[in-house]
XYZ file of C-alpha atoms in Angstrom:
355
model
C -8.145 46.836 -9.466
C -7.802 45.120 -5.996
C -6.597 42.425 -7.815
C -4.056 43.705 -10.152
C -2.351 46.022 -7.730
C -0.634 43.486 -5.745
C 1.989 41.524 -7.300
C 1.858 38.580 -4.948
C -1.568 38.064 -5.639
C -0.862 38.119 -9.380
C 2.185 35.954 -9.332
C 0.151 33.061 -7.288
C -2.367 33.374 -9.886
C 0.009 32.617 -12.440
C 2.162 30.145 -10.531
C -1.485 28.310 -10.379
C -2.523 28.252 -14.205
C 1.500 27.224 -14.546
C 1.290 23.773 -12.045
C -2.560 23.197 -12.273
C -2.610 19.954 -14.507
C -6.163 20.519 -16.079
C -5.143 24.061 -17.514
C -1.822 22.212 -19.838
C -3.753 20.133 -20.797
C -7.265 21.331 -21.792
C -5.073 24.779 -23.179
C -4.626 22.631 -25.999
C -7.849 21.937 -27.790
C -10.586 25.148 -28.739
C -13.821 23.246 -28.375
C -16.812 24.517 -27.029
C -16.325 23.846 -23.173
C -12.834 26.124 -23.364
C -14.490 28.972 -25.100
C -17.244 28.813 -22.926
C -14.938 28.761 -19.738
C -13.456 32.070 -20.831
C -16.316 33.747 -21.335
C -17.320 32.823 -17.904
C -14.586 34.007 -16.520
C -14.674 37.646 -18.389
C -18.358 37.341 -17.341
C -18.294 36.585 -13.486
C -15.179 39.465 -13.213
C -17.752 42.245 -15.117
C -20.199 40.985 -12.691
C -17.900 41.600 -9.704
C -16.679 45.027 -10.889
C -20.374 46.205 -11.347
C -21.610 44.844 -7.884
C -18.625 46.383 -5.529
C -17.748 48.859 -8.002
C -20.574 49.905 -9.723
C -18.961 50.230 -13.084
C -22.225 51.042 -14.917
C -20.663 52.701 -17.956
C -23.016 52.497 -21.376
C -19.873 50.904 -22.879
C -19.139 48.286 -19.658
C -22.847 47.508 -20.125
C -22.883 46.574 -23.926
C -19.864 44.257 -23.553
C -21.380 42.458 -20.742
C -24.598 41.906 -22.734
C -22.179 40.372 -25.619
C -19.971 38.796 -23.485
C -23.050 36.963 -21.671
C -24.875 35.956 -24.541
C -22.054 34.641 -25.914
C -21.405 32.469 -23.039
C -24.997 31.352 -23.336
C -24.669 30.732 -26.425
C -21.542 27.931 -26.032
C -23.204 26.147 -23.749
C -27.551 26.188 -22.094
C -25.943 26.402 -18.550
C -25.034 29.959 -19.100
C -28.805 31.137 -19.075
C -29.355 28.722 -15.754
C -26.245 30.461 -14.295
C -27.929 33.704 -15.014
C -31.700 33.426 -14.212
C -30.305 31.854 -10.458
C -28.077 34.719 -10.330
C -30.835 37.205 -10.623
C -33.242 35.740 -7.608
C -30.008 35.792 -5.938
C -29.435 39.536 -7.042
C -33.584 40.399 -6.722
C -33.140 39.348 -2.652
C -29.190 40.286 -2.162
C -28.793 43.620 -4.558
C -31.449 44.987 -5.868
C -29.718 47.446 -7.883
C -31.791 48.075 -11.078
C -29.296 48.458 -13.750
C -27.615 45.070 -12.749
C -31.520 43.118 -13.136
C -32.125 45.049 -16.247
C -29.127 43.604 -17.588
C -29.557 39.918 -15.986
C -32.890 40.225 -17.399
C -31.756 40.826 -21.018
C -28.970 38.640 -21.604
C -31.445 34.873 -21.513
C -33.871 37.004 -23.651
C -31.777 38.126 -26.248
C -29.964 34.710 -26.184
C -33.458 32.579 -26.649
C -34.153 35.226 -29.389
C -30.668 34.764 -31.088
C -30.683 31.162 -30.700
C -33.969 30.730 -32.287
C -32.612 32.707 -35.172
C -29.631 30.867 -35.628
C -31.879 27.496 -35.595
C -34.238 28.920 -38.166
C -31.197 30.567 -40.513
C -28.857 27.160 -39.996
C -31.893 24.239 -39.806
C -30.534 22.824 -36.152
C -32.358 21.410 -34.254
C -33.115 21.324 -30.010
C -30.713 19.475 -27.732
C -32.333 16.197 -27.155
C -34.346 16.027 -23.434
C -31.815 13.284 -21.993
C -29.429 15.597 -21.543
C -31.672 17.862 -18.818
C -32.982 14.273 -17.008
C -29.783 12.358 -16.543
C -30.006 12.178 -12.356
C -33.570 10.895 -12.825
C -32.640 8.481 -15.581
C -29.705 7.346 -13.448
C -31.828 7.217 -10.380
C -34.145 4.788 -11.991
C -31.351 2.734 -14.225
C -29.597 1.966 -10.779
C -33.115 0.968 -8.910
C -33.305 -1.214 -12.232
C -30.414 -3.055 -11.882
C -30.136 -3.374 -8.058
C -33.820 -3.699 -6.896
C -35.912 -4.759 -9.966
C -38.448 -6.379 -7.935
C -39.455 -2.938 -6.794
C -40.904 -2.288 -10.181
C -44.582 -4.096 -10.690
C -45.027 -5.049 -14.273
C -46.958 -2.303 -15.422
C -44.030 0.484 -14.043
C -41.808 -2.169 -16.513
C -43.741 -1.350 -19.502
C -44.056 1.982 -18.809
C -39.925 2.458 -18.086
C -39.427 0.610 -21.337
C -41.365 3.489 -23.019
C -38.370 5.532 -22.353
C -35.495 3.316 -21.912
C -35.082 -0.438 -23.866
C -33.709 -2.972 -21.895
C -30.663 -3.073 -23.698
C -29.481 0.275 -22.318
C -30.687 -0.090 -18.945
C -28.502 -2.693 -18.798
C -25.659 -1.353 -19.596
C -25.821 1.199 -16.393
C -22.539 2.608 -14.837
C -22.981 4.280 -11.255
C -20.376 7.170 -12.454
C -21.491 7.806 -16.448
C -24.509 8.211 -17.884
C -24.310 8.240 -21.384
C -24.639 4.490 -21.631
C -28.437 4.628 -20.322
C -29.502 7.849 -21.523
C -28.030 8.063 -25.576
C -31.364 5.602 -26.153
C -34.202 7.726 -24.080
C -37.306 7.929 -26.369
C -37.177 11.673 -26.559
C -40.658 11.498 -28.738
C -42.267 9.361 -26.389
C -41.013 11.765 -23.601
C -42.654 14.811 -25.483
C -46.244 12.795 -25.609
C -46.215 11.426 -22.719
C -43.962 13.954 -19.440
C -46.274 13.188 -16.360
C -45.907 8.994 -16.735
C -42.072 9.267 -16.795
C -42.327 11.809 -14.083
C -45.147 9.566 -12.012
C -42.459 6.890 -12.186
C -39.248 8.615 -11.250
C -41.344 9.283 -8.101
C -43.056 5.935 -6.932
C -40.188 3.916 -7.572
C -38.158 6.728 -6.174
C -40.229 6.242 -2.707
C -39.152 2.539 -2.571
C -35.595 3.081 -3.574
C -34.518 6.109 -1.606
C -30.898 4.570 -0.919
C -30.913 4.045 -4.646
C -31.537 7.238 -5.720
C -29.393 8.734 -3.231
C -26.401 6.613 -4.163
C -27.319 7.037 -8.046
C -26.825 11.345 -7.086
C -23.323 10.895 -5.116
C -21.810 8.906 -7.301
C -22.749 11.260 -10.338
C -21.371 14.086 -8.512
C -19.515 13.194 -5.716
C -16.165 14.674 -7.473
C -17.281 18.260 -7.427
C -17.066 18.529 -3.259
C -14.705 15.302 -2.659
C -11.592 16.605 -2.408
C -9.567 13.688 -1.912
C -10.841 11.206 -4.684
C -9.739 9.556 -7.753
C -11.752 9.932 -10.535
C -12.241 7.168 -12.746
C -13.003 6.793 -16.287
C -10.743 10.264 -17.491
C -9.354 8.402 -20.656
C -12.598 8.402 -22.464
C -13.616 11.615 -21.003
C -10.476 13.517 -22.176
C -10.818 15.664 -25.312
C -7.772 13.908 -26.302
C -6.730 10.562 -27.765
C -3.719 8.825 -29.733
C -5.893 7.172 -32.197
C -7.379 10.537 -32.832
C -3.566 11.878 -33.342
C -3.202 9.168 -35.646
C -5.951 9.320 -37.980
C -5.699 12.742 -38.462
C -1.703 12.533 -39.290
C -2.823 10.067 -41.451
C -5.685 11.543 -43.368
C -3.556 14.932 -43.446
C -0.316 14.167 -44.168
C 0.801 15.371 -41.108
C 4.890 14.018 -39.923
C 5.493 13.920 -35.951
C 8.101 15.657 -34.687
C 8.946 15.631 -31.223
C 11.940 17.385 -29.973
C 10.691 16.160 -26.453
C 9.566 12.444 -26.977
C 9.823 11.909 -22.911
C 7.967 14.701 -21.722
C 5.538 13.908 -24.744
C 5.484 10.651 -23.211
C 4.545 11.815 -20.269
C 1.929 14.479 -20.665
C 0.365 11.080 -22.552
C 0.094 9.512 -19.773
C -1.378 12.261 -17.410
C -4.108 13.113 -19.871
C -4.853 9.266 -20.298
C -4.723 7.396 -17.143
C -4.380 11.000 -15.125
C -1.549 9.951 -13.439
C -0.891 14.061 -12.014
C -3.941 12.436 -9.332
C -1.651 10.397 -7.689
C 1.041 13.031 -6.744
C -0.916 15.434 -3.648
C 0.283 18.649 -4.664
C -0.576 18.439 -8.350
C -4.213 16.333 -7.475
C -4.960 19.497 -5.228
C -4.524 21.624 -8.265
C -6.617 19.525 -10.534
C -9.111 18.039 -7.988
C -12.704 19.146 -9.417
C -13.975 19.634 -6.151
C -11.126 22.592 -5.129
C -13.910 25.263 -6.418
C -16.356 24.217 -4.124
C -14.214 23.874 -0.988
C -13.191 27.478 -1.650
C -16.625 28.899 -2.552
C -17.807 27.184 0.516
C -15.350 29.465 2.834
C -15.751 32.661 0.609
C -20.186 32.129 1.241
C -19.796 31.409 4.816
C -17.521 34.547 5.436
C -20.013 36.617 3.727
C -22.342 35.620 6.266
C -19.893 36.350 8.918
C -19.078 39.075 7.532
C -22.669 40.123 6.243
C -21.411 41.407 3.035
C -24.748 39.727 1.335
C -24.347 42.042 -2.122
C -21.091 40.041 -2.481
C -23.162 36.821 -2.419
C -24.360 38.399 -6.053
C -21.200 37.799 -7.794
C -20.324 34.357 -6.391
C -24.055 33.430 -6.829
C -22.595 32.878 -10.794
C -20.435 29.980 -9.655
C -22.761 28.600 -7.137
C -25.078 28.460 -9.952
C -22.340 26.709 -12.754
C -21.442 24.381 -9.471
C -25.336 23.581 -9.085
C -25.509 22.505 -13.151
C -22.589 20.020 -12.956
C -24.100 17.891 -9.968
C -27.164 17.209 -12.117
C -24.881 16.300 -15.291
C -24.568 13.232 -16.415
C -20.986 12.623 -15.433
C -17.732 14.003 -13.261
C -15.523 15.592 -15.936
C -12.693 17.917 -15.925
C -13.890 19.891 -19.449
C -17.546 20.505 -17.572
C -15.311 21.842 -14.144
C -12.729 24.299 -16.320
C -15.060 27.598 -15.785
C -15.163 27.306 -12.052
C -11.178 25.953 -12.382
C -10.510 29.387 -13.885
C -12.173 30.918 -11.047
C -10.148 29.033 -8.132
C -7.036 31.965 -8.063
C -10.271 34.724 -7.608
C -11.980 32.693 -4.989
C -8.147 31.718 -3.359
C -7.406 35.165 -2.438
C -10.905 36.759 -2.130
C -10.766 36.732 1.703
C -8.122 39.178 1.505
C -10.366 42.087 0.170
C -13.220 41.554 2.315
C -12.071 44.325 4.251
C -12.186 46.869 1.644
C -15.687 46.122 0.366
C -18.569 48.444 1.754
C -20.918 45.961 3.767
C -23.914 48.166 3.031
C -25.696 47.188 0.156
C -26.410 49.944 -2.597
């Protein structure tokens, strides 16, 4: 309602999905990370209109359970983004309707999940993907400090990792380490891997420092240029190609130069190299902005509005221990830059007394 009612505010917020590079070009393709960006973005506006609001309406409160397991669903970070939003909401709100429903939504989305699994035969998301700072961590102390491991730690790293992937270790990406961690071995044996993270860890704290920033260093560096976006992007030529190919699909392009061109921005990402337009797009805008709105809550001690933005503190918190700087992984919080732009504006008309 605050929102809506003023037409300025609305217009910037369109004038932003409009010039923001990221949104023409990830508009185009309905995979998994789009879906789930929308639902976050339904799902951290219900959250806001039940914490200053206190829309608690049987109806409001079934949606939000479908729209939030939904979201979970998409993608594992949604039930992070909700259990850390409920110790935020447990110490900041306290309002028992909101928990209750907090407290639902991961249950009824491990008991869904399950279901699906046992219906459609899937199987679990392999454990690399939850240890890729600690895999980088020790893939960088690898290659640049080697000597630090004694031969035993060797054998024990090549448990989990074979040479031939440790190896082929790139500071920014960690896909080429990680797609060959010995899940099994991981599921015998946790404490060893865990006993060596840390003791090589203590004589390779520079290492493992470095090995974090340059995972993540993208989502609060605003003025950077991220590498690697042509193999990143959910887009390729080839891809074009085979499919025109295997479909019988003709090109026709009544555009060919600004074809040409929105090739080249999704490819080499050209859009970082004009300042307006890198602004837009820079992965780290949602941070800089959450910073300000979190600090002005302080100020401003309006701590039950420290609920709501808890949501993309938590997403934020999920992407710096990913295993790489990507646009399609930033697009929820992207969504939520206009929200978090103008935020400021309203403090004034929120009650500072919690309910």
């Amino acid at each position: 309602y605050y929102y809506t009612k003023n037409k300025y505010i609305v217009l910037f917020s369109i004038l932003f999905f409009i010039l923001c590079p990221i949104n023409s070009i990830l508009m185009m393709y309905m995979t998994k990370d789009i879906i789930f960006s929308a639902l976050f973005l339904i799902f951290f506006v219900m959250s806001f209109d039940f914490i200053i609001d206190n829309k608690y309406s049987k109806k409001n409160s079934v949606v939000y359970l479908i729209i939030g397991i939904l979201m979970c669903l998409f993608r594992n970070q949604g039930v992070y983004v909700v259990i850390f939003t409920l110790i935020f909401t447990l110490i900041f709100y306290r309002k028992k309707k909101f928990i209750l429903l907090l407290i639902l939504i991961p249950v009824l989305t491990i008991g869904v999940n399950k279901t699906l699994m046992i219906i459609t035969d899937a199987s679990s998301t392999k454990t690399a993907e939850m240890f890729s700072v600690p895999i980088q961590q020790l893939a960088r102390a690898y290659n640049l400090n080697k000597e630090s491991f004694t031969k035993e730690q060797l054998d024990t790293l090549y448990n989990y990792l074979p040479k031939k992937s440790l190896v082929t270790y790139i500071p920014e990406i960690a896909d080429p380490v990680k797609k060959d961690f010995n899940n099994n071995y991981f599921k015998k044996d946790k404490l060893s891997f865990i006993k060596l993270w840390f003791s090589i860890g203590l004589k390779n704290k520079t290492n493992y420092v470095d090995s974090f920033l340059y995972g993540s260093y993208g989502y609060f560096y605003l003025d950077v240029k991220m590498p690697h976006w042509g193999d990143l992007f959910p887009y390729h030529d080839s891809g074009n190609k085979a499919a025109r190919e295997k479909f019988g699909i003709k090109e026709q392009s009544y555009l060919k130069d600004l074809k040409s061109e929105k090739e080249k921005d999704i490819l080499r990402a050209d859009y970082q190299n004009d300042f307006l337009l890198g602004l837009l797009a820079s992965p780290a805008l949602p941070f800089i902005l959450l910073s300000f709105n979190i600090i002005y809550c302080f100020y401003k001690c309006i701590y039950k509005l420290l609920v709501s933005l808890s949501f993309i503190l938590g997403m934020w918190g999920t992407l710096i221990l990913g295993p790489v700087i990507s646009i399609r992984y930033i697009y929820p919080l992207m969504l939520c830059v206009p929200f978090l732009a103008v935020l400021p504006i309203f403090f004034f008309n929120i009650n500072k007394t919690n309910d």
